[in-house]
Coordinates of C-alpha atoms in Angstrom, one line a residue:
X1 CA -138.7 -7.5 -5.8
X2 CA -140.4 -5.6 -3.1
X3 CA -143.9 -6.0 -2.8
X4 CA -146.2 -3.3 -4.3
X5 CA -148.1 -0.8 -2.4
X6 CA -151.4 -3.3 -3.4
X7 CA -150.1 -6.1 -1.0
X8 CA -150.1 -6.9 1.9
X9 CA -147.2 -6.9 3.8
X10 CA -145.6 -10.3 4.8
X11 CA -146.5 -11.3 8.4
X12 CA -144.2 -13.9 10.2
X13 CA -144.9 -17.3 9.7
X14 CA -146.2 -17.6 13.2
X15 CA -148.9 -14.8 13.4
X16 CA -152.1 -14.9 12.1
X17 CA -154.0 -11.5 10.5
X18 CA -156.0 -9.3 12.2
X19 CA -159.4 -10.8 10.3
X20 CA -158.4 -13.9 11.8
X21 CA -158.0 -13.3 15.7
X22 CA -161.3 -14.9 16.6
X23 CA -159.7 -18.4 15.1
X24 CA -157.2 -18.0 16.5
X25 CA -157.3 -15.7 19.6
X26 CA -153.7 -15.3 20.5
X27 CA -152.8 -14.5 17.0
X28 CA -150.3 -17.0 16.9
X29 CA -150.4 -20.5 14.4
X30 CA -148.9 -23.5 15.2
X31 CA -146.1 -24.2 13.3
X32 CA -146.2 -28.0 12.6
X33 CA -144.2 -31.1 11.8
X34 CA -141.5 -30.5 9.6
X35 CA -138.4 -31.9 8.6
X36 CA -135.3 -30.6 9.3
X37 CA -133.3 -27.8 7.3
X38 CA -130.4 -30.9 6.3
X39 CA -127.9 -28.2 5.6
X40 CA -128.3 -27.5 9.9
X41 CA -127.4 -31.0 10.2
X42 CA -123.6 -32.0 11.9
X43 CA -121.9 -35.5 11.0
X44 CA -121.4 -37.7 14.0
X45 CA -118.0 -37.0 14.0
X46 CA -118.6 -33.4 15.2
X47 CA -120.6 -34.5 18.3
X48 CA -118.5 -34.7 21.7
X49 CA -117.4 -37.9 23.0
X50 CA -118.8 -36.9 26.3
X51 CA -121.3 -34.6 27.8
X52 CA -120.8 -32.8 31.2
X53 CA -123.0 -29.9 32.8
X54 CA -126.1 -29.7 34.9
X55 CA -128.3 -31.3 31.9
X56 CA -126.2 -34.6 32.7
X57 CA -127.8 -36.5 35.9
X58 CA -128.2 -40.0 37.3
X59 CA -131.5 -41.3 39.0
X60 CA -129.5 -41.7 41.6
X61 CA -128.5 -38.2 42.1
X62 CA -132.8 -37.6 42.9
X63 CA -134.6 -40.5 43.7
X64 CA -134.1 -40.7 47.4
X65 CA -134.0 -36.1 47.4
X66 CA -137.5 -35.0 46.2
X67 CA -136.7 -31.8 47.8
X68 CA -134.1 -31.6 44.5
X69 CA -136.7 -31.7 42.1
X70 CA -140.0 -31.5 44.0
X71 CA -141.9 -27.7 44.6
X72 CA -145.2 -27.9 46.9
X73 CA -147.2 -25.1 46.2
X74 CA -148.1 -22.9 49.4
X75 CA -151.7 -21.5 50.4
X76 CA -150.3 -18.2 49.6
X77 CA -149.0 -19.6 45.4
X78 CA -152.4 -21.5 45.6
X79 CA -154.4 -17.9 46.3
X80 CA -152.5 -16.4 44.0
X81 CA -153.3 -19.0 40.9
X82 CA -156.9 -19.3 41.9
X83 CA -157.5 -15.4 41.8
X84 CA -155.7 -14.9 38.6
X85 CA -158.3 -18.4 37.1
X86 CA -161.2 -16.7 38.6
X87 CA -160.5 -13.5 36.8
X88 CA -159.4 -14.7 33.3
X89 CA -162.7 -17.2 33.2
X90 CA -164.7 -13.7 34.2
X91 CA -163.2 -11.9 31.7
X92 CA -164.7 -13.8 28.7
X93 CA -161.8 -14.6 26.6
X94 CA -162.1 -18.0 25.2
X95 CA -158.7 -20.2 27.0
X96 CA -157.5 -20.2 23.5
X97 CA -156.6 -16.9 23.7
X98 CA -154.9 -17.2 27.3
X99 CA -151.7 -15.7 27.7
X100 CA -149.0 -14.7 30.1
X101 CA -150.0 -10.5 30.3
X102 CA -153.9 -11.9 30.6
X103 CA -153.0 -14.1 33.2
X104 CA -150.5 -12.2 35.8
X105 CA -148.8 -13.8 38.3
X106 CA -147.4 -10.8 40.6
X107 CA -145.0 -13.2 42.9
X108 CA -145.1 -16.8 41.4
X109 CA -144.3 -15.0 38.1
X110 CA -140.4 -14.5 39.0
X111 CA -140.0 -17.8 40.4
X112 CA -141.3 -19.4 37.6
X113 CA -138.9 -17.4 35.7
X114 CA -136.5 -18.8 37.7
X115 CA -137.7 -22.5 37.1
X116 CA -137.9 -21.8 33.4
X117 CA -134.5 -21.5 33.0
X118 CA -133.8 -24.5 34.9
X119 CA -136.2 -26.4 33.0
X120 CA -134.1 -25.0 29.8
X121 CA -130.8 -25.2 30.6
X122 CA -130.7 -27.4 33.8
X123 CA -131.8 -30.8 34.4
X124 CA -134.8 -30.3 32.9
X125 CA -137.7 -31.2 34.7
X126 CA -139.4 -30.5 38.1
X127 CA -142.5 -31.7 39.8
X128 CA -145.3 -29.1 41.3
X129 CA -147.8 -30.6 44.1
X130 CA -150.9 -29.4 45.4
X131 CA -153.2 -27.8 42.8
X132 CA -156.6 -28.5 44.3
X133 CA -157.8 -30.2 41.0
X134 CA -161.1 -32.1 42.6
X135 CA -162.4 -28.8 44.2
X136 CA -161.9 -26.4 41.4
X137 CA -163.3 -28.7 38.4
X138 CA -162.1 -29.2 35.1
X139 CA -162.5 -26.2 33.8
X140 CA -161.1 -23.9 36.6
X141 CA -157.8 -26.3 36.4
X142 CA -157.8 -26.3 32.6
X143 CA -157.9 -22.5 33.2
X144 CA -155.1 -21.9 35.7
X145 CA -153.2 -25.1 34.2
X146 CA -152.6 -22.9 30.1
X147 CA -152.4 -19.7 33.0
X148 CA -149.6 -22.0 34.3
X149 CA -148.1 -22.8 31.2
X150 CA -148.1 -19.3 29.4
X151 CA -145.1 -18.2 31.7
X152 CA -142.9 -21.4 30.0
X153 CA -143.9 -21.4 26.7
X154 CA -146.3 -20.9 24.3
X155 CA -148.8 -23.6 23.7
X156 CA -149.2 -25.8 20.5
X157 CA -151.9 -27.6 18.8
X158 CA -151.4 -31.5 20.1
X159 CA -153.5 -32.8 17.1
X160 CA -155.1 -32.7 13.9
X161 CA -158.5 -31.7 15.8
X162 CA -156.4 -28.6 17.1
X163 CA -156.3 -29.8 20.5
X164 CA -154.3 -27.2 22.3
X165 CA -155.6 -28.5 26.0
X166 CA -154.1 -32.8 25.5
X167 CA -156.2 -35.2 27.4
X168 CA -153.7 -38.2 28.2
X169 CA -157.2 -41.0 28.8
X170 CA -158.0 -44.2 27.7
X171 CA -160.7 -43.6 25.5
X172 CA -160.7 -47.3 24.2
X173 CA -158.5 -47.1 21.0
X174 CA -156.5 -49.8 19.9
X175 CA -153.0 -49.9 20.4
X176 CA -151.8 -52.2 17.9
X177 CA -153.3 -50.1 15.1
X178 CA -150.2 -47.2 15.6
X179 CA -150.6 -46.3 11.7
X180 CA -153.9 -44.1 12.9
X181 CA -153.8 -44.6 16.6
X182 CA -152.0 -42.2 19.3
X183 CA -150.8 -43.9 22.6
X184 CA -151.5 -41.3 24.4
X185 CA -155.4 -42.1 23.7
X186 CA -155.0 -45.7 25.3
X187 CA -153.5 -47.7 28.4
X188 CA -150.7 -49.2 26.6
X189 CA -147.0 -48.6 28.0
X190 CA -145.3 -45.7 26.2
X191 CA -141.6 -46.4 25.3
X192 CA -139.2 -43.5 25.8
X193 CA -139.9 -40.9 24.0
X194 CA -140.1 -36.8 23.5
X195 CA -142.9 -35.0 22.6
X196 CA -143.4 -32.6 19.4
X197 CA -141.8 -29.4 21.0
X198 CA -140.1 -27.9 24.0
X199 CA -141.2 -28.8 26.6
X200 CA -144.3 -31.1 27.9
X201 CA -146.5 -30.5 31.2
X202 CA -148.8 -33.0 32.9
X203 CA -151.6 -32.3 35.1
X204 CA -152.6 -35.5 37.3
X205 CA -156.7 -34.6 37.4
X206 CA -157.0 -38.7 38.8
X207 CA -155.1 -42.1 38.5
X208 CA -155.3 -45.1 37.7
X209 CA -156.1 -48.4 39.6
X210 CA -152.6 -50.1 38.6
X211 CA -149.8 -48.5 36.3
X212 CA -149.6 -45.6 34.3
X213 CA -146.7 -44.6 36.1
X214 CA -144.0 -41.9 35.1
X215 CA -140.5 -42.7 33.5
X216 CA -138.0 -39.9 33.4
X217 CA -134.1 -40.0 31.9
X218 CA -131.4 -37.1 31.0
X219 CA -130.7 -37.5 27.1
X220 CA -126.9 -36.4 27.8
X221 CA -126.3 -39.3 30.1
X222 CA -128.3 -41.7 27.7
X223 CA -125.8 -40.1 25.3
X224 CA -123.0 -40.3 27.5
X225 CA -123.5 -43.9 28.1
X226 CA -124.1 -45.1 24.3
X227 CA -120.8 -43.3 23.2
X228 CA -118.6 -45.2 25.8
X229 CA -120.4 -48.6 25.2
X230 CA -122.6 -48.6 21.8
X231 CA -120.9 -45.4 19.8
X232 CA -121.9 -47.5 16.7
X233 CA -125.9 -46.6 18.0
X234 CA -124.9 -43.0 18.9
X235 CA -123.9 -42.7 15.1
X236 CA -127.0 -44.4 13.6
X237 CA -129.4 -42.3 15.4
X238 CA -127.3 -39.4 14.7
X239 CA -128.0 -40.2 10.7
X240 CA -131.1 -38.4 9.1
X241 CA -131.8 -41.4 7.6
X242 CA -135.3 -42.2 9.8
X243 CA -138.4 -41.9 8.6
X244 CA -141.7 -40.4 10.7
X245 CA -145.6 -41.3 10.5
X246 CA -147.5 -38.2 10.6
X247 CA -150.5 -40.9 11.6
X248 CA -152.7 -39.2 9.1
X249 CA -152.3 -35.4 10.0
X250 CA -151.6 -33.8 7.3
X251 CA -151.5 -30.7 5.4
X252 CA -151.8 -30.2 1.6
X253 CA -148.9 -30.9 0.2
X254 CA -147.2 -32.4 3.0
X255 CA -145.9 -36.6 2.7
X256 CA -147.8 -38.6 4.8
X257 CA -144.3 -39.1 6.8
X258 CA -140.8 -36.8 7.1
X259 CA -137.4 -37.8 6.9
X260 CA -134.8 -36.8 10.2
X261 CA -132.4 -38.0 12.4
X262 CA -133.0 -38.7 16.2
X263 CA -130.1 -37.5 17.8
X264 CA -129.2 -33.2 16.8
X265 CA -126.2 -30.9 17.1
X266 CA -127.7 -27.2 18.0
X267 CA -127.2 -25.4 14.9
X268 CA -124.9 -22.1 15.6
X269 CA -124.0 -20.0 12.7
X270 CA -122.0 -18.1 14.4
X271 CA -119.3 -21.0 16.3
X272 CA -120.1 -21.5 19.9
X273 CA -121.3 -24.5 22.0
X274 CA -123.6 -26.8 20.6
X275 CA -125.8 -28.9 22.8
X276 CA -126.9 -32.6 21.8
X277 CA -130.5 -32.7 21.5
X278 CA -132.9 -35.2 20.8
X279 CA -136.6 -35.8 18.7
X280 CA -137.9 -39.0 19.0
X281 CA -141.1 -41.1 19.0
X282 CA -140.2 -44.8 18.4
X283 CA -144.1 -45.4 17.5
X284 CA -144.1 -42.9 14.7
X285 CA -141.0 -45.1 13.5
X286 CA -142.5 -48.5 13.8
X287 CA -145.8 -47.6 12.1
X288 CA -144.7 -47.1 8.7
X289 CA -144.9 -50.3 7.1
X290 CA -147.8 -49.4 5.0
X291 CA -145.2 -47.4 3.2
X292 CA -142.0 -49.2 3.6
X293 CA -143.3 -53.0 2.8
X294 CA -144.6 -54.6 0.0
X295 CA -143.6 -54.1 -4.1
X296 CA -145.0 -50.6 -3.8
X297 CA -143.1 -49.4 -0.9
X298 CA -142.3 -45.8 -0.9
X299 CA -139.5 -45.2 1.7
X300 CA -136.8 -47.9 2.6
X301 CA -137.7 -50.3 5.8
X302 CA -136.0 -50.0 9.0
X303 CA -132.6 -51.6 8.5
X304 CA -131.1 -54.3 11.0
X305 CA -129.0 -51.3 12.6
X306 CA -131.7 -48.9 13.2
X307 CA -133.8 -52.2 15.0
X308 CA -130.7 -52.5 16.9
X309 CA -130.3 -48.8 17.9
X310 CA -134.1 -48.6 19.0
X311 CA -133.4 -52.0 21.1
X312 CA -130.4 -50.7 22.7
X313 CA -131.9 -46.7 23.1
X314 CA -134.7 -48.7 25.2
X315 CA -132.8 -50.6 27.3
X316 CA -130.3 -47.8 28.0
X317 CA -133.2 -45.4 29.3
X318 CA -134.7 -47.9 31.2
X319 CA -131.8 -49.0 32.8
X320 CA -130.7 -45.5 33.6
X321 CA -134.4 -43.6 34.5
X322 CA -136.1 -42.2 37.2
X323 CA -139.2 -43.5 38.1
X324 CA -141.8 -40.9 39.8
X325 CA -145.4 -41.6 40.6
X326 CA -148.2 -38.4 40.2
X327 CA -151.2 -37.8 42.1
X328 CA -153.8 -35.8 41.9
X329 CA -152.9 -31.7 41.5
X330 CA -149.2 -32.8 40.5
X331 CA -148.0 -31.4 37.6
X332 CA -145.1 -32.7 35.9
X333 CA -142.9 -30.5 33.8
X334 CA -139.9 -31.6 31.2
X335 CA -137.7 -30.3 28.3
X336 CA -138.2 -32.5 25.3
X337 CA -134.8 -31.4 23.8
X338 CA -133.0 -33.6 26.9
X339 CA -134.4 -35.2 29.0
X340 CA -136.5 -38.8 27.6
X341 CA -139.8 -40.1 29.1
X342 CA -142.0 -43.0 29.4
X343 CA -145.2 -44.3 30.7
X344 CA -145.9 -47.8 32.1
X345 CA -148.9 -49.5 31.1
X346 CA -152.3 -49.4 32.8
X347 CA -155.9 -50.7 34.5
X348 CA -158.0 -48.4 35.5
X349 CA -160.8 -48.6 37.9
X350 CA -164.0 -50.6 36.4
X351 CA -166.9 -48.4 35.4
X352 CA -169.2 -47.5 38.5
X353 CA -166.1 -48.0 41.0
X354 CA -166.8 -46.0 44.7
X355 CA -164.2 -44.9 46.4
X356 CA -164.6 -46.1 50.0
X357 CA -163.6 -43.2 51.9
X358 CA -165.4 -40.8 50.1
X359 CA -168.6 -42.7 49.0
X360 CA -167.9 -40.3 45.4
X361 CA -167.5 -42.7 42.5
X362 CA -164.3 -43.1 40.8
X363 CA -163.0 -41.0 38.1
X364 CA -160.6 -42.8 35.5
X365 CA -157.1 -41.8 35.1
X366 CA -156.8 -38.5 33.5
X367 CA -154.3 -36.2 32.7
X368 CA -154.4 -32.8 31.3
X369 CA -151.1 -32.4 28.7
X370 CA -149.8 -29.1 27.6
X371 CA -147.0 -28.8 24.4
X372 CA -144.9 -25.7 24.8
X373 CA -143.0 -23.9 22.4
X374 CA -140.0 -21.7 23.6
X375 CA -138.4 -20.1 20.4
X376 CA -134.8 -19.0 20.2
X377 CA -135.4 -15.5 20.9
X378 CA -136.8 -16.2 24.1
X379 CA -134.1 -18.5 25.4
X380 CA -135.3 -21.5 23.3
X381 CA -132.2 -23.9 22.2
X382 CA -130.8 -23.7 18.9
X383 CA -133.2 -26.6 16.4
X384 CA -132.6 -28.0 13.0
X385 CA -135.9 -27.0 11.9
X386 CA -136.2 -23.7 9.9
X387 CA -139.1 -22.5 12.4
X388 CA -136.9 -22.2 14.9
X389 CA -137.5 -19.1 16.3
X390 CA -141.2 -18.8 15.6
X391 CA -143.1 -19.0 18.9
X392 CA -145.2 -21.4 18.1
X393 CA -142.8 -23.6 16.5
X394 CA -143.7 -27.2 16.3
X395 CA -146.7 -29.1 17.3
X396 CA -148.8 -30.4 15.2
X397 CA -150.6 -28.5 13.0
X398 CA -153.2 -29.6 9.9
X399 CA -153.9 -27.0 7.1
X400 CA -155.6 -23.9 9.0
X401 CA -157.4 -25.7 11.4
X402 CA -158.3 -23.6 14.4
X403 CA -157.5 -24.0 17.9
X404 CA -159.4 -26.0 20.3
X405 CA -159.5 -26.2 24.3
X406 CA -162.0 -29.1 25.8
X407 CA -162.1 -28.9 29.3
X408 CA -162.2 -32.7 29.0
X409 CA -162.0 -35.7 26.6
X410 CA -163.3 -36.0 23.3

């Protein structure tokens, strides 16, 4: 029935009322964890026996060629991004409500149109060097960092808090509790993994004494590989038979964990190609066991297979990656749906560390993270999830708590 002249109309799911634009300044809401619409799903059988395109690639195709995957930015690009900082931070508008026509880019804007795409439908990742992180400050590079980002994606909520600006720091958490605890918050080694949407950015503000080192690998030749020598683990992470923590973020309503697969099939109602693609965090797997265990167990334990799969996905990546090292003013951008990363565990300098050139003291590692969202209308690939073409479709997302943007840990 349609609605009567009494009420309101229906908004999309992604966009916020009027009344509520100082919450959430962009009018936009991020979407959230979900799990996926089963009926997208496709049966292993209907996945290819092998991948081939541009999203396929071999560390060995890059790691001696930078110049394949590397961009320095020039004095002139460096201008250009400082100016357009400067004038959003004068403007007033909280960096919540930054977007792409409040942050115009008059010549980088068409290359990184250019990149985008790659980033989407290529390889999927590059490398930018040279933002001048040290002698702008934290909040000028948070600033031209989401200016940055608005002309890839729309930015998520990382968090329960809201945390639209991530802070990838070791703020002292425990590892080993991975019910409550995320690894990004520590300096434990992060196993191959994607993120909650798109596509992921990483600012290097400083690094670390030892570690903390960057892991990249293309999902279709992780694919590729498992179908020719473990097709039995390409089929068991292809079943939506996994279970995911939510660590404690969660809406009313919502089960504390969701059921999916790992490995997806684009859905295409219409016929056409359909691109492997892949959601996976192996600690939001391994965590459960306060609801798999026990006589009052809620969801069934990982079975021997799945173990196996995980063992064998880890090895594969590692096996198969590229390993890249940031500094300070890199930033490091990837497309979640195929290409895998990982971070190596870290030290980082003690407390009251000097750095001997300088004489300044040391700043611990610290890197600014950024969750984009690119939804199928706006050349975003094809999910299983039904908010697919939202534009702030995934992330993380509690109830209708309000973005956030700290210029630096909390």
């Amino acid at each position: 029935m349609a609605p009567s002249l009494t009420e309101p109309a229906l908004e999309p799911p992604h966009m916020v009322s009027s009344t509520n634009k100082s919450a959430f300044p962009d009018g936009l809401k991020t979407s959230g964890q979900h799990p996926p619409v089963y009926a997208r799903l496709r049966p292993y059988a209907d996945f290819p026996k092998q991948i081939t395109g541009p999203t396929v690639w071999r560390a060995e195709d890059y790691r001696d060629h930078p110049e394949r995957w590397t961009h320095v930015f020039s004095d002139e690009e460096i201008t250009e991004l400082s100016g357009a900082a400067d004038n959003f931070l004068a403007s007033g508008v909280p960096l919540t409500g930054i977007t792409r026509a409040l942050f115009p880019l008059p010549k980088l804007g068409a290359f990184f149109s250019t990149v985008r795409n790659e980033v989407l439908n290529g390889k999927g990742f590059i490398l930018f060097k040279g933002v001048p992180v040290e002698e702008w400050g934290l909040e000028k590079s948070a600033a031209a960092y989401l200016g940055f980002g608005s002309w890839f994606g729309y930015f998520t909520s990382q968090n329960g808090k809201g945390h639209v600006l991530g802070h990838v720091k070791d703020l002292g958490e425990d590892p080993t509790k991975k019910d409550r605890v995320r690894i990004y918050r520590t300096n434990a080694k992060q196993y191959f993994h994607t993120d909650g949407t798109d596509l992921v950015a990483l600012l290097c503000i400083a690094k670390a004494l030892e570690g903390g080192e960057s892991d990249i690998v293309s999902t279709h030749h992780v694919f590729n590989t498992l179908q020719q020598s473990h097709p039995e683990v390409a089929e068991t992470l292809a079943t939506p038979n996994w279970y995911f923590d939510r660590k404690g973020e969660v809406s009313v309503g919502q089960d504390p964990w969701y059921r999916s697969a790992i490995l997806f099939l684009e859905h295409a109602p219409n016929g056409g190609v359909s691109r492997v693609w892949s959601r996976l965090d192996p600690n939001n797997i391994t965590s459960l066991t306060r609801f798999n265990s026990g006589t009052d167990a809620r969801i069934p334990p990982l079975s021997h297979a799945q173990q196996y799969a995980l063992e064998v996905f880890e090895e594969t990546c590692s096996r198969l990656a590229l390993h890249m090292i940031l500094d300070p003013g890199d930033i490091q951008l990837l497309a979640n749906t195929h290409v895998f990363h990982a971070r190596t565990a870290y030290k980082d300098y003690p407390p009251g560390s000097v750095n001997e050139v300088t004489g300044k003291p040391r700043v611990r590692r610290h890197l600014m993270r950024l969750w984009l969202a690119t939804p199928e209308s706006e050349g975003g690939w094809r999910l299983a999830y039904h908010d697919s073409d939202e534009k702030k479709r995934g992330g993380i997302q509690v109830d209708d708590v309000t973005p956030v943007c700290p210029v630096d840990a909390e």
